CSV table of N, CA and C in Angstrom, one decimal:
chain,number,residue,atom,x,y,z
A,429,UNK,N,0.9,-1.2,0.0
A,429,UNK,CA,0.0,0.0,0.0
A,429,UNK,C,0.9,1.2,0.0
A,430,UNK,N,0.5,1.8,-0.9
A,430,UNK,CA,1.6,3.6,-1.0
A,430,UNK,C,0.7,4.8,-0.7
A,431,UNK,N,0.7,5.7,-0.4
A,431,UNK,CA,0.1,6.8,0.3
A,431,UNK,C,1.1,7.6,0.7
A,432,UNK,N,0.1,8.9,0.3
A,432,UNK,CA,0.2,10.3,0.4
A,432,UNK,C,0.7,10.5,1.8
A,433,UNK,N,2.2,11.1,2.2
A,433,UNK,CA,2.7,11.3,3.7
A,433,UNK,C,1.8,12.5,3.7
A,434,UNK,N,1.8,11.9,5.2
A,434,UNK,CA,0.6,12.9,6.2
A,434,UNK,C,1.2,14.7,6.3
A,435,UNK,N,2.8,14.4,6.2
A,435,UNK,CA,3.1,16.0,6.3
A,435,UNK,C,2.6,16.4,5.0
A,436,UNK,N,2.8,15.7,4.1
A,436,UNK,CA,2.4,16.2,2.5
A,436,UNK,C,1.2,17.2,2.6
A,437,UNK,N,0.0,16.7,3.4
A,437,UNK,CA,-1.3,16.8,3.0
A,437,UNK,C,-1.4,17.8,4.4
A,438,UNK,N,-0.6,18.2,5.3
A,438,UNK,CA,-0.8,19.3,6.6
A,438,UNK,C,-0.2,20.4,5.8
A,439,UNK,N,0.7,20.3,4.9
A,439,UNK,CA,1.2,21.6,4.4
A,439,UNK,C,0.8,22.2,3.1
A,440,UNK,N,-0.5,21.5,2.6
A,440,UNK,CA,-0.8,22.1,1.7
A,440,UNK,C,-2.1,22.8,2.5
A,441,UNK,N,-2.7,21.6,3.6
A,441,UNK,CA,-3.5,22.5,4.4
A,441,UNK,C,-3.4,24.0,4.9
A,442,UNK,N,-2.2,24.0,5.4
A,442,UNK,CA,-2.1,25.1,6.2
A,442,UNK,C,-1.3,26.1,5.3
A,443,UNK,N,-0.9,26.1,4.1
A,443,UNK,CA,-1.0,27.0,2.8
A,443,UNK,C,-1.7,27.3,2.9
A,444,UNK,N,-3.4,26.6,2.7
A,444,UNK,CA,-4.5,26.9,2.3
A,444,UNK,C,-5.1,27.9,3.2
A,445,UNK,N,-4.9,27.9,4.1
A,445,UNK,CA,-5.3,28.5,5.2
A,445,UNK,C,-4.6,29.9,5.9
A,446,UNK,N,-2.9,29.8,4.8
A,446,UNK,CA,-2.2,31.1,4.8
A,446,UNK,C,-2.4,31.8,3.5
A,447,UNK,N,-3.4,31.1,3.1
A,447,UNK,CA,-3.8,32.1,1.7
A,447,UNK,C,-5.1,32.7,1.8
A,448,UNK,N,-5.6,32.0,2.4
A,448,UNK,CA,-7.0,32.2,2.9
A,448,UNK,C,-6.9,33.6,4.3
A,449,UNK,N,-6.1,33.4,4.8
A,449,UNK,CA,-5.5,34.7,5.6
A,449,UNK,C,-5.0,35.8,5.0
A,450,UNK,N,-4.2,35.6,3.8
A,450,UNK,CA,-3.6,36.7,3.5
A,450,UNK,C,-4.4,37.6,2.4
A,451,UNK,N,-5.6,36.5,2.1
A,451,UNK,CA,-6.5,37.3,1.1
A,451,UNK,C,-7.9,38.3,2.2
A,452,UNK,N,-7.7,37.8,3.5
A,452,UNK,CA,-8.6,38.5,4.3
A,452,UNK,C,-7.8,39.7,4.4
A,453,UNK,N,-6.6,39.6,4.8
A,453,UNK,CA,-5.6,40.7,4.7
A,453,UNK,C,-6.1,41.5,4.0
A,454,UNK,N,-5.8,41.7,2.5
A,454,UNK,CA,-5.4,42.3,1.4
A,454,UNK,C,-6.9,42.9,0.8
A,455,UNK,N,-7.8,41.9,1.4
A,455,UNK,CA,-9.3,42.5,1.7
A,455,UNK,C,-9.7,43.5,2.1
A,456,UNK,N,-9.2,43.8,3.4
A,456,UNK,CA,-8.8,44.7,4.5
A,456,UNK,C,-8.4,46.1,3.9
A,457,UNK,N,-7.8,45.5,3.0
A,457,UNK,CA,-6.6,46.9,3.1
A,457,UNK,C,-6.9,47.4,1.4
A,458,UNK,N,-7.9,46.9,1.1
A,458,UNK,CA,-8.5,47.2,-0.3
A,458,UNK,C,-7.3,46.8,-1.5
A,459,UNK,N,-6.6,45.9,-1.1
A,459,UNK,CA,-5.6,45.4,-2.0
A,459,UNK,C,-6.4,44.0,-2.9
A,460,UNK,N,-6.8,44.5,-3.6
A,460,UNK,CA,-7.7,43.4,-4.8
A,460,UNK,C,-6.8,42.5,-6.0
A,461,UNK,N,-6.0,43.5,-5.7
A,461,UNK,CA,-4.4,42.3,-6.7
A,461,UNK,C,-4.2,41.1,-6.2
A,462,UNK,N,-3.9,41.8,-4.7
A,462,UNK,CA,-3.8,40.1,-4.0
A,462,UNK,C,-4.6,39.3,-3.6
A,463,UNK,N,-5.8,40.2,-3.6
A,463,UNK,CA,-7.3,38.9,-2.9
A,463,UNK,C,-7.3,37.8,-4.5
A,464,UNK,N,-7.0,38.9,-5.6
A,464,UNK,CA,-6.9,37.7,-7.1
A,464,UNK,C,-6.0,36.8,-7.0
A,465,UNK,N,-4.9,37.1,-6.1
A,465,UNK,CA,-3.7,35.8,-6.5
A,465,UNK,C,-4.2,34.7,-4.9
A,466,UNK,N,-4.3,35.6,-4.0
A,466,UNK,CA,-4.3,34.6,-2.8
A,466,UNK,C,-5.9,33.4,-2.9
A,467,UNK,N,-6.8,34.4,-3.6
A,467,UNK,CA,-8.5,33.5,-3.2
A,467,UNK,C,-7.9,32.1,-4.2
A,468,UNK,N,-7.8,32.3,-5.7
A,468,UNK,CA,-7.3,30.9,-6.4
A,468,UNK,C,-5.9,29.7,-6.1
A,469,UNK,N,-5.0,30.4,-4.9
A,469,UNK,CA,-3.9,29.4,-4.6
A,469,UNK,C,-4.5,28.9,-3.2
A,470,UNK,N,-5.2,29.6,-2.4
A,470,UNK,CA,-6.2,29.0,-1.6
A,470,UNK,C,-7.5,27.5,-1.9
A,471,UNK,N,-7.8,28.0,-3.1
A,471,UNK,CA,-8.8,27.3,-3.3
A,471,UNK,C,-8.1,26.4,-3.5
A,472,UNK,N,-7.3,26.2,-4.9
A,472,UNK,CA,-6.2,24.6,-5.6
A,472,UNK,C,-5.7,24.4,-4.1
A,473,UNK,N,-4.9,25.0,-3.0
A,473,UNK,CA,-4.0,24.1,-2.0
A,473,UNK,C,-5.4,23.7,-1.2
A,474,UNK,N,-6.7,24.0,-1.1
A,474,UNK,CA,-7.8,23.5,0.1
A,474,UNK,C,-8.0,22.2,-0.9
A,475,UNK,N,-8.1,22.1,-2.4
A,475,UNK,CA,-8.5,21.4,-3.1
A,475,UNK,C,-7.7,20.0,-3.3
A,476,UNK,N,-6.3,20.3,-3.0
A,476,UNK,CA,-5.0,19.3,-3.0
A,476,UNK,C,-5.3,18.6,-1.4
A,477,UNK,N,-5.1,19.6,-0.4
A,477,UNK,CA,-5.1,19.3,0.7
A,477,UNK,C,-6.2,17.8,1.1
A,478,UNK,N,-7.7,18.2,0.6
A,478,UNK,CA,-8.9,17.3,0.9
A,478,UNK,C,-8.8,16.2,0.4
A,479,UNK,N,-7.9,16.5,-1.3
A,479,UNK,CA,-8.1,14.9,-1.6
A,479,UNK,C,-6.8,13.9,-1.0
A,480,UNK,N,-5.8,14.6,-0.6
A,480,UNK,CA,-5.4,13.8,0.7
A,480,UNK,C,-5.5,13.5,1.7
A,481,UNK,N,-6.9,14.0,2.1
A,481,UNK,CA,-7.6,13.8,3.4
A,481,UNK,C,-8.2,12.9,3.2
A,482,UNK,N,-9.0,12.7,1.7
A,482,UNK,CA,-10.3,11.7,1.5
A,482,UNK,C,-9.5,10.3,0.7
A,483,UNK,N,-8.5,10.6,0.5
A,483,UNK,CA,-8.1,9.4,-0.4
A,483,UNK,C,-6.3,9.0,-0.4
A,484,UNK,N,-5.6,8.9,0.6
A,484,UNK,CA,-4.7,9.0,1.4
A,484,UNK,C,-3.8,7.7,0.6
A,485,UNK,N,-4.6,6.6,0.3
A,485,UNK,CA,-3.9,5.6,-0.5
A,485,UNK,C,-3.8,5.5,-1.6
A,486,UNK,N,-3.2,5.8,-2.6
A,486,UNK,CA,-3.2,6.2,-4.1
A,486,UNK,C,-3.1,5.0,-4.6
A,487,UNK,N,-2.2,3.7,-3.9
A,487,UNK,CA,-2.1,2.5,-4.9
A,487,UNK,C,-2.1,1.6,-3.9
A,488,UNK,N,-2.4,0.4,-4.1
A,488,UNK,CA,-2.5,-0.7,-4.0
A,488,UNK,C,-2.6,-1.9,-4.0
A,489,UNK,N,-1.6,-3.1,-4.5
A,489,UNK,CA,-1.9,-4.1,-4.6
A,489,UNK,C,-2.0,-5.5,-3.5
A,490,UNK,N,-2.9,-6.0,-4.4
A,490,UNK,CA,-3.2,-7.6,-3.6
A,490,UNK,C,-3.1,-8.9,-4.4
A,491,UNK,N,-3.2,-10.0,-4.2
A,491,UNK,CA,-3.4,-10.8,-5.4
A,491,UNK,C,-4.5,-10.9,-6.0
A,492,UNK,N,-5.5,-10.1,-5.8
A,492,UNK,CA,-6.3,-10.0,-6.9
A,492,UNK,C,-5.7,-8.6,-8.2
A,493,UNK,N,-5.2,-8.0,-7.5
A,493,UNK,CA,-4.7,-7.1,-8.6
A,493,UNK,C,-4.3,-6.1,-7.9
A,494,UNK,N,-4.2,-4.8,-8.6
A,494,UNK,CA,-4.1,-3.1,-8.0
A,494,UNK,C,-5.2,-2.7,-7.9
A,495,UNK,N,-5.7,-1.4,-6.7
A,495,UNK,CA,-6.6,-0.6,-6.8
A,495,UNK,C,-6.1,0.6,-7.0
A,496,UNK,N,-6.0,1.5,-7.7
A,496,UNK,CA,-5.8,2.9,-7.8
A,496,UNK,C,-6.9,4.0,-7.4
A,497,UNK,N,-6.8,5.2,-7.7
A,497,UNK,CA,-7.5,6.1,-7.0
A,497,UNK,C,-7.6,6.5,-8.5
A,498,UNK,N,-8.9,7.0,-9.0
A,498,UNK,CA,-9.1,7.4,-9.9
A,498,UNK,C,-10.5,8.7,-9.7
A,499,UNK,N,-10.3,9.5,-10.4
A,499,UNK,CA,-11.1,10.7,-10.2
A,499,UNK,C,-10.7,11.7,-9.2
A,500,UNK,N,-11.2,12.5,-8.7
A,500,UNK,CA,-10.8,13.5,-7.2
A,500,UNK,C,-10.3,12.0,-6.1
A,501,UNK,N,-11.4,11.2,-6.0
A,501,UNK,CA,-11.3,10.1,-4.6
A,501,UNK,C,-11.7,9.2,-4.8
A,502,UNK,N,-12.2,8.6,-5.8
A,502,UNK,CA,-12.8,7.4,-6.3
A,502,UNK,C,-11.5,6.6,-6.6
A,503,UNK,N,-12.2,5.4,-6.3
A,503,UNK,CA,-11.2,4.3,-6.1
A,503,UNK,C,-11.2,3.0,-7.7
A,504,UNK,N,-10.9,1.9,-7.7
A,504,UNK,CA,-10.6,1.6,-9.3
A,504,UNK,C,-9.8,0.4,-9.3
A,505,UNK,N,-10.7,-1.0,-9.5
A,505,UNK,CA,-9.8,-2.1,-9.2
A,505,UNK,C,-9.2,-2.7,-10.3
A,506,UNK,N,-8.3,-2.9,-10.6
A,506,UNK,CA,-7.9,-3.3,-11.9
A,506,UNK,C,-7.5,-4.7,-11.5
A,507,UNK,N,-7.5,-5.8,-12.5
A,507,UNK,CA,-7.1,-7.3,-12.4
A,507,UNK,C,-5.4,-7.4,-12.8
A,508,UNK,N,-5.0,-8.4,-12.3
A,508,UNK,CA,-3.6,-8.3,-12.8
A,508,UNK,C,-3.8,-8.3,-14.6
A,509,UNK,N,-4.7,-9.4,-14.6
A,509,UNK,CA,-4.8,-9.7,-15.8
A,509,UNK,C,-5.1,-8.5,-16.5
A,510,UNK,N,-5.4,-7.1,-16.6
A,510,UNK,CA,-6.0,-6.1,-17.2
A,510,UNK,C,-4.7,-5.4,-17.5
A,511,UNK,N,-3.8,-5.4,-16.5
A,511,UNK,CA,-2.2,-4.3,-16.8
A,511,UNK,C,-1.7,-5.2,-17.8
A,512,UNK,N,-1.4,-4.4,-18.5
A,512,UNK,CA,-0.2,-4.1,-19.6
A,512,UNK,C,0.7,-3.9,-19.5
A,513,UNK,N,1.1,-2.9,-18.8
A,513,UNK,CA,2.9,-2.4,-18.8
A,513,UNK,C,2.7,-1.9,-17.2
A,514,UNK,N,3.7,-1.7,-16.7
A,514,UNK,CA,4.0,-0.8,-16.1
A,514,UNK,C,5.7,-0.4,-15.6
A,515,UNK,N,5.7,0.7,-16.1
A,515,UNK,CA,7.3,1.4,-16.1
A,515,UNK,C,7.3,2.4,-15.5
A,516,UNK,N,8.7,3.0,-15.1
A,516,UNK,CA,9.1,4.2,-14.8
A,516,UNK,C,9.7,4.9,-15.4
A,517,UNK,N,8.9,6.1,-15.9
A,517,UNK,CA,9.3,7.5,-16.8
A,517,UNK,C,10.4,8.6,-15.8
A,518,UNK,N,11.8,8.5,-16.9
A,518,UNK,CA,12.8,9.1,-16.0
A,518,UNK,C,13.2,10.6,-16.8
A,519,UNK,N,12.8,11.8,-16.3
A,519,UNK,CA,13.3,12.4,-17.1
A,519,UNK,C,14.5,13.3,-16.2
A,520,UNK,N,15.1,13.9,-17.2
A,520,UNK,CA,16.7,14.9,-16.5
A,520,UNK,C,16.1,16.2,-17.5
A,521,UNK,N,16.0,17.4,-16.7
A,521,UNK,CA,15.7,18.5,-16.7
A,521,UNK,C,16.6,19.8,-15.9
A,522,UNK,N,17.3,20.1,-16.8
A,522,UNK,CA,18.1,21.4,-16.1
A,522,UNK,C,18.7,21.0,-14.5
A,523,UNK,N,19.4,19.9,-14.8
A,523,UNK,CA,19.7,19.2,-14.1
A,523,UNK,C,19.5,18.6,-12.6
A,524,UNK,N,17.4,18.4,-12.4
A,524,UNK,CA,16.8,17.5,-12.0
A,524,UNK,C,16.4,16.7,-12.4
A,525,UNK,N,16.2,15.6,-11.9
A,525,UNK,CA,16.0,14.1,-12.1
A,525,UNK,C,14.9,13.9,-11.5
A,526,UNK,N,13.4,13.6,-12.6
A,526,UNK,CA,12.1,13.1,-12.0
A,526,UNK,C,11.6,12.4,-12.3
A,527,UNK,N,10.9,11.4,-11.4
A,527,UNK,CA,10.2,10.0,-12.3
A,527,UNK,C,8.5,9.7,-11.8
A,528,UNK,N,8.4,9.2,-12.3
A,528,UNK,CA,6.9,9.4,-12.3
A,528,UNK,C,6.2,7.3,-12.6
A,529,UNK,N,5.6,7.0,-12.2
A,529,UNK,CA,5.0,5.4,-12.3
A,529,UNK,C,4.3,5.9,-13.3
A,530,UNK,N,4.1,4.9,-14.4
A,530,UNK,CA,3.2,4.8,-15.2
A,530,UNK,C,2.6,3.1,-15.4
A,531,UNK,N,1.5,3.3,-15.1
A,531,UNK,CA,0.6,2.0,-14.6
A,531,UNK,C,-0.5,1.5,-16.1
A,532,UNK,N,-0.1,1.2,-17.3
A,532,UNK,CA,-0.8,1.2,-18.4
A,532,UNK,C,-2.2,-0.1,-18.7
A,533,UNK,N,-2.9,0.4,-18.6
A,533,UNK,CA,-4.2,-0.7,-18.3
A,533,UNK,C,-4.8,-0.7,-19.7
A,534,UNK,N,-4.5,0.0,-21.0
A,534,UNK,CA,-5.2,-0.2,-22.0
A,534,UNK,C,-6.5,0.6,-22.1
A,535,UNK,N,-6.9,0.9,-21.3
A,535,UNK,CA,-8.1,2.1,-21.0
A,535,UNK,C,-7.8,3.4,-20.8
A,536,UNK,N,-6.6,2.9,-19.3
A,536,UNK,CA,-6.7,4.3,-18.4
A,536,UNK,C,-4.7,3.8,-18.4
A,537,UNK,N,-4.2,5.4,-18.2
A,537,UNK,CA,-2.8,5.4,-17.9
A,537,UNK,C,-2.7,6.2,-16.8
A,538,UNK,N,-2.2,5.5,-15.5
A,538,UNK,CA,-2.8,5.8,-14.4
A,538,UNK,C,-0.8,6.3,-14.0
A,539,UNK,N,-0.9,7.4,-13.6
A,539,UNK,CA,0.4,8.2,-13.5
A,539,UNK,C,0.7,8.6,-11.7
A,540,UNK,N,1.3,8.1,-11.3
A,540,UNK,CA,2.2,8.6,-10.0
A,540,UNK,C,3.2,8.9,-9.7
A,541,UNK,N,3.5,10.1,-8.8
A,541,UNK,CA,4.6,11.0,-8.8
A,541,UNK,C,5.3,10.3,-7.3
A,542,UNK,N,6.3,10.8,-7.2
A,542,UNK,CA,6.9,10.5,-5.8
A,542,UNK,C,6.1,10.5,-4.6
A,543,UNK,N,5.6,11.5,-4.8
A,543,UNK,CA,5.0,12.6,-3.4
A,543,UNK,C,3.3,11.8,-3.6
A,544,UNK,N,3.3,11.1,-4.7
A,544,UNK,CA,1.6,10.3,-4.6
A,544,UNK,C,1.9,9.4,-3.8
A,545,UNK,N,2.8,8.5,-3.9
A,545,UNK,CA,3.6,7.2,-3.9
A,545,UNK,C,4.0,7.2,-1.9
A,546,UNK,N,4.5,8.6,-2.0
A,546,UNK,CA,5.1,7.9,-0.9
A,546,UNK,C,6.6,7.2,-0.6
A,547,UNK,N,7.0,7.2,-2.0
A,547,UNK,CA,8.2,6.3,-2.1
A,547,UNK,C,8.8,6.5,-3.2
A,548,UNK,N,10.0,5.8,-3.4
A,548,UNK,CA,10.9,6.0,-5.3
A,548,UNK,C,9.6,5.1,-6.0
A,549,UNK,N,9.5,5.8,-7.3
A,549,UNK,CA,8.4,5.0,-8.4
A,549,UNK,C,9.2,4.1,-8.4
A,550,UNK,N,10.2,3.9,-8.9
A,550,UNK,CA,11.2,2.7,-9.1
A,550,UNK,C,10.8,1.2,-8.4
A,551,UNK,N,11.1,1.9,-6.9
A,551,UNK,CA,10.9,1.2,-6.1
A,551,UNK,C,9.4,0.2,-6.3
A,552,UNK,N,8.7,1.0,-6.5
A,552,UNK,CA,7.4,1.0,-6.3
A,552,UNK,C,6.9,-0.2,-7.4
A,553,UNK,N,7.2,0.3,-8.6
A,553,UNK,CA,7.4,-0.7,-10.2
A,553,UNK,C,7.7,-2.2,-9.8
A,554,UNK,N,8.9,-2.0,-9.4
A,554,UNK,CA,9.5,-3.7,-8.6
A,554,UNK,C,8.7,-4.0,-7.7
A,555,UNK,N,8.4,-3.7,-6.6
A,555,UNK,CA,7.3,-4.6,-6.0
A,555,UNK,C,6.1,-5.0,-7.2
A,556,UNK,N,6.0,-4.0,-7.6
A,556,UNK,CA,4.7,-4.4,-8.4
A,556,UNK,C,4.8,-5.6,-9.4
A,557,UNK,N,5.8,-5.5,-10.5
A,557,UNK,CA,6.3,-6.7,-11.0
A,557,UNK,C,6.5,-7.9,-10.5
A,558,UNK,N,7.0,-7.9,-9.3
A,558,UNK,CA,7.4,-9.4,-8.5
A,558,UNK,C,5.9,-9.6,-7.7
A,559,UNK,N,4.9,-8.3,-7.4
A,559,UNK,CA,3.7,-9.2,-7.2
A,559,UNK,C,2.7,-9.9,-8.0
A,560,UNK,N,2.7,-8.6,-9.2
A,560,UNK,CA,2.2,-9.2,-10.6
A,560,UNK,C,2.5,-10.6,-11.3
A,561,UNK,N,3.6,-11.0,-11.1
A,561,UNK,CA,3.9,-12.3,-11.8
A,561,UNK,C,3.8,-13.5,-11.0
């Protein structure tokens, strides 16, 4: 089971909640520039925040197969027998290095980042293969 760390999901909270302050601010003080930048970085961090409140486990397998999280919080059982591929996408960018799971079901290409995971995708890929087979 991989899941979203709990500090991940307190600090987009309490972004949410220092944007939501600084737009009462700026409110205050008839500053309307910043109630436009702070009201929409409030809303996406309250919006990141919840769905790691409501849906904390992004992947996991059993021997019937993986469940993934699909939609805002909806969940999504796939059979072993349904995956197709699954690899790790490595790219090097101005000299960071990011990789991303990519879970290919032939329907749906189900994408996870470190910070979804919880863990190295790499990592993540190899269990999966050695439970998949």
């Amino acid at each position: 089971m991989w899941r979203v760390r709990r500090e991940l999901a307190v600090f987009k909270i309490l972004g949410a909640l220092v944007c939501a302050g600084l737009g009462v601010h700026w409110w205050a003080g008839d500053d309307f520039r910043g109630v436009i930048l702070a009201v929409p970085a409030m809303v996406l961090l309250a919006a990141m925040g919840l769905r790691d409140v409501l849906a904390p486990v992004r992947l996991a397998a059993d021997e019937s197969g993986i469940t993934v999280v699909h939609g805002f919080a909806g969940r999504r059982h796939v059979p072993w027998e349904s995956i197709w591929d699954i690899k790790v996408d490595v790219r090097r960018r101005w000299g960071l290095r990011s990789e991303m799971l990519e879970i290919d079901t032939g329907d749906y290409l189900h994408i996870f980042s470190p910070h979804d995971l919880g863990a190295s995708p790499t990592e993540v890929a190899a269990a999966l293969r050695r439970r998949g087979t």
